Amino acid sequence: MTAYSDLMEYQRQTEALGQIAGRLGWDQETMMPRGAADQRAEEFAAIEGVLHARRTDARVGDWLIQAEAPDAAGAAQLRLIRRSHVRATRIPARLAQDLARLTSAAQGIWAAARKDEDVAGFLPTLAQVIALKREEAACLAGTGDAYDALLDDYEPGETAATVSAMFDAMRPRLVALRGAALASAHQPADLDAAFPADTQLRLSRDLAAAFGYDWNYGRLDLAVHPFSSGSGRDVRITTRVVERDPFNCFYSTIHEVGHATYELGIDPDYALTPLGAGVSMGVHESQSRIYENQLGRSRAFTGWLHARMQDAFGDFGVSDADGFYGTVNKLREGFIRTEADEVQYNLHVMLRFDLERALISGDLAVADLEAAWNDRFRADFGQVVPRPSAGMLQDVHWSVGLFGYFPTYTLGNLYAGCLHQALRRDVPDLDASLARGDASPATAWLREKVQRHGGLMPPRDLIAQAAGFAPHAGPVLDYLERKFGAIYRL
Amino acid sequence: MTAYSDLMEYQRQTEALGQIAGRLGWDQETMMPRGAADQRAEEFAAIEGVLHARRTDARVGDWLIQAEAPDAAGAAQLRLIRRSHVRATRIPARLAQDLARLTSAAQGIWAAARKDEDVAGFLPTLAQVIALKREEAACLAGTGDAYDALLDDYEPGETAATVSAMFDAMRPRLVALRGAALASAHQPADLDAAFPADTQLRLSRDLAAAFGYDWNYGRLDLAVHPFSSGSGRDVRITTRVVERDPFNCFYSTIHEVGHATYELGIDPDYALTPLGAGVSMGVHESQSRIYENQLGRSRAFTGWLHARMQDAFGDFGVSDADGFYGTVNKLREGFIRTEADEVQYNLHVMLRFDLERALISGDLAVADLEAAWNDRFRADFGQVVPRPSAGMLQDVHWSVGLFGYFPTYTLGNLYAGCLHQALRRDVPDLDASLARGDASPATAWLREKVQRHGGLMPPRDLIAQAAGFAPHAGPVLDYLERKFGAIYRL
């Protein structure tokens, strides 16, 4: 027991330092004066150096050999600490530094290339990033698959093969649903009004409260790209405001409330331990997506939102609640993943998943990426990409080395579909609450079934025990076909 | 040179981590959700643990033995690193932890005692704090004086004897000036209007700009007790708003701009090194006080402020600029240090200085503190302290172990007097700029003479080279007698 408690005490401080690093990131995106960027980079490097040294500390290896877990939760703690220790020790410090330096610079090069529509200006840097990520993957994978090693970092236990099997089942039905909806004669109305920023933010706070966000442990600020930040008792959210598109603000807020409510819903006994954070990116996204889409974009909840928007903004041109529900959920032709609706979003993600696997394996040369992207986009979306910023230059992810991250977005949607099916089974009168702007029965169910467990179970096991069945693509597809079939009268 | 550069590289990361700890403190006072306090305490403990381990690291001792400074600045760097290393290694980890735990708890006990006017409830805790501070002082002082060891931490090079000599010269003239002003038949008018919070904050931003605060490297937020935070390229300020007392907001802002401008004015080559921060609490206070008082409360600058306030608030009952100057500078009978004017403030500080020396030496028992405080207050201020919260329970300092800190407030005022005399000598037409709301000639002079040097010179040497004479109490006393003599027609 001494080795176990020594290790947990040591780990507790590492987790606290990790929280500090996360808070610095929040500060950078919300509060930091512009001129402080260079100094902040040095501060990040310093605390990341401390974290890396702690994770690779030889004492951790010794404790892990000697420690005996007192219970199942303790065994899970040891499993997660071992995972972090092994990962950190496998990556040479030189490689970690090279990656940090390159991806930091690459982000600026990508941003400039996107602005100038300059693919050629970005490709050499992207090639360097891929080379280092392949080197990193080789350190992590040993004799295993390189892409799987990268994916496992975000979604423990998943492989390209398991994800592909699920995605392959989804793609044809999504392509068909997309085509039918866009071709339908029954198109919902568009918004065409200005919505004052202050009022959007005030209503955002009401939405956060409706979904149970606890202001005692969080706050809402503005950010260019909304995100949530932190674990334990300090989990902050951000949103953005576009004057003519209030749904951007409202659904960004609900999405981030989903992430934050997950973290805040974890058993407080796990605070500042490896179990005290969301277990994977996919499960995290399942929480943000079920709040945003299955609940927040439901007919019942949009009915309440419609009335609130009329109270706040007066007549804004969509006067009946059924029409409003269609407007909230309307599909639009577009090239940008982050602006996509529930149906098309996953097709964007699958495109990136297939291309990034080919880039990491070497089957796709960086020089051929743009053509491959544009071909695939035409196949799934039936449109010609008009410019690189609407195509392969639109996302920051690859420039900062996030290979293996994209599939967790759609995995989250798939998990959300499973959870939503079970939630409706267990809480049959949920719509009555949602129609009153009260999502608390859903939050109570999600907290009990998913959130409170933190990192206790592997992601897929967690979803399976919550839903009562092994996760698969059926529920989210059925849900999408039913919902959009009704809206578009298909 | 290798030992020197290795040490400086190591120190650079320590400084960056120190900046992070400071930013956490800023976050706690301005942004942190209320429910995050316990978690934040653990985060602080973790990063303080990292900092302490780095400062006491055996490699630092080895490098200090081997390092050869490349120049005078390098020699000063080594001097400051050695000082920090020696200090950290002299304090046993057990004592540091006991102090941290006790002072953290004592702050809450003090706050409760102040609220309940319960001296007896606070004394046992205060006695424990003093016992630990004496233990700490003994570790630091060796055969030297205990109080001097504590004072030296905030004001390197000063001793109780040197400070006493200066204070003893000030006290009788301040007591006399106070008495004459309060007895004068010519009393300035009081403000009697409400000043909307938003407008106060907007004008505060103009005031910060007038004093040269660079928004590219800082920001302004609200805090219960205003403070500034950070070094290098990220130095943030805070202020507070009292609806019927806009001077509270305006002069808090200018005061914190003084602190921040000092940090931002340090030679950027010193960033993230020991030279890259203000050299002492006294010199820091000299910058905040000269901005707040000698410049911000001058007749020339208040003339500009008066016009701005009329623009912003309309007629607020003080219509002529000379009368407004009197109102800004008016002395009021009162018991609270932080609310005191330029004349009375130093008498409050001297009271604490004398009492805390007696507490540390053991000449004054904790049980006798209240009587000693009230006797001294009656002697200097001619009034009976009506309740403990207006007396010995008013300041947080002693509960958190800040013994040796109080005298730096008055030392700062003394230094500000010296600098102001030299500034007026070197920039004879300064009032013309101040009357236009432009303090830049003063900031330029202070930057050149004081701020840019950071920690290069010991505090007293720094002031002496800036002023052109050894610092003494004459200038600030002459300034106060001239200024308040005119206002009160003495």
Short mmCIF file of N, CA, C and O in Angstrom, two decimals, chain B residues 22 57 128 175 273 295 298 327 344 356 456:
data_model
loop_
_atom_site.label_atom_id
_atom_site.label_comp_id
_atom_site.label_asym_id
_atom_site.label_seq_id
_atom_site.Cartn_x
_atom_site.Cartn_y
_atom_site.Cartn_z
N GLY B 22 2.19 33.38 -10.54
CA GLY B 22 1.62 34.72 -10.39
C GLY B 22 0.31 34.86 -11.16
O GLY B 22 -0.65 35.48 -10.70
N ASP B 57 17.60 23.06 -5.67
CA ASP B 57 18.27 21.98 -6.39
C ASP B 57 19.79 22.07 -6.20
O ASP B 57 20.38 23.14 -6.31
N GLN B 128 0.63 31.82 17.04
CA GLN B 128 1.26 30.72 16.29
C GLN B 128 2.01 31.23 15.06
O GLN B 128 3.11 30.77 14.76
N VAL B 175 2.85 64.30 12.04
CA VAL B 175 1.83 64.51 13.08
C VAL B 175 1.43 65.98 13.13
O VAL B 175 0.24 66.32 13.20
N THR B 273 14.52 36.53 -16.31
CA THR B 273 15.73 36.36 -15.50
C THR B 273 15.48 37.06 -14.16
O THR B 273 14.53 37.85 -14.04
N LEU B 295 2.21 62.90 -9.12
CA LEU B 295 1.73 63.26 -10.46
C LEU B 295 0.20 63.28 -10.50
O LEU B 295 -0.41 64.28 -10.86
N SER B 298 -1.54 65.92 -8.45
CA SER B 298 -0.99 67.29 -8.59
C SER B 298 -2.08 68.24 -9.08
O SER B 298 -3.07 67.82 -9.69
N THR B 327 -10.55 68.86 -3.07
CA THR B 327 -11.41 67.70 -2.80
C THR B 327 -10.63 66.39 -2.99
O THR B 327 -10.74 65.47 -2.18
N GLN B 344 -1.56 61.17 6.21
CA GLN B 344 -1.83 60.25 7.32
C GLN B 344 -1.36 58.83 7.05
O GLN B 344 -1.10 58.06 7.97
N GLU B 356 5.14 45.66 15.01
CA GLU B 356 5.54 44.34 14.53
C GLU B 356 6.98 44.01 14.92
O GLU B 356 7.30 42.85 15.16
N LEU B 456 19.05 45.30 -11.29
CA LEU B 456 20.50 45.44 -11.48
C LEU B 456 21.21 46.02 -10.28
O LEU B 456 22.31 45.58 -9.93
#
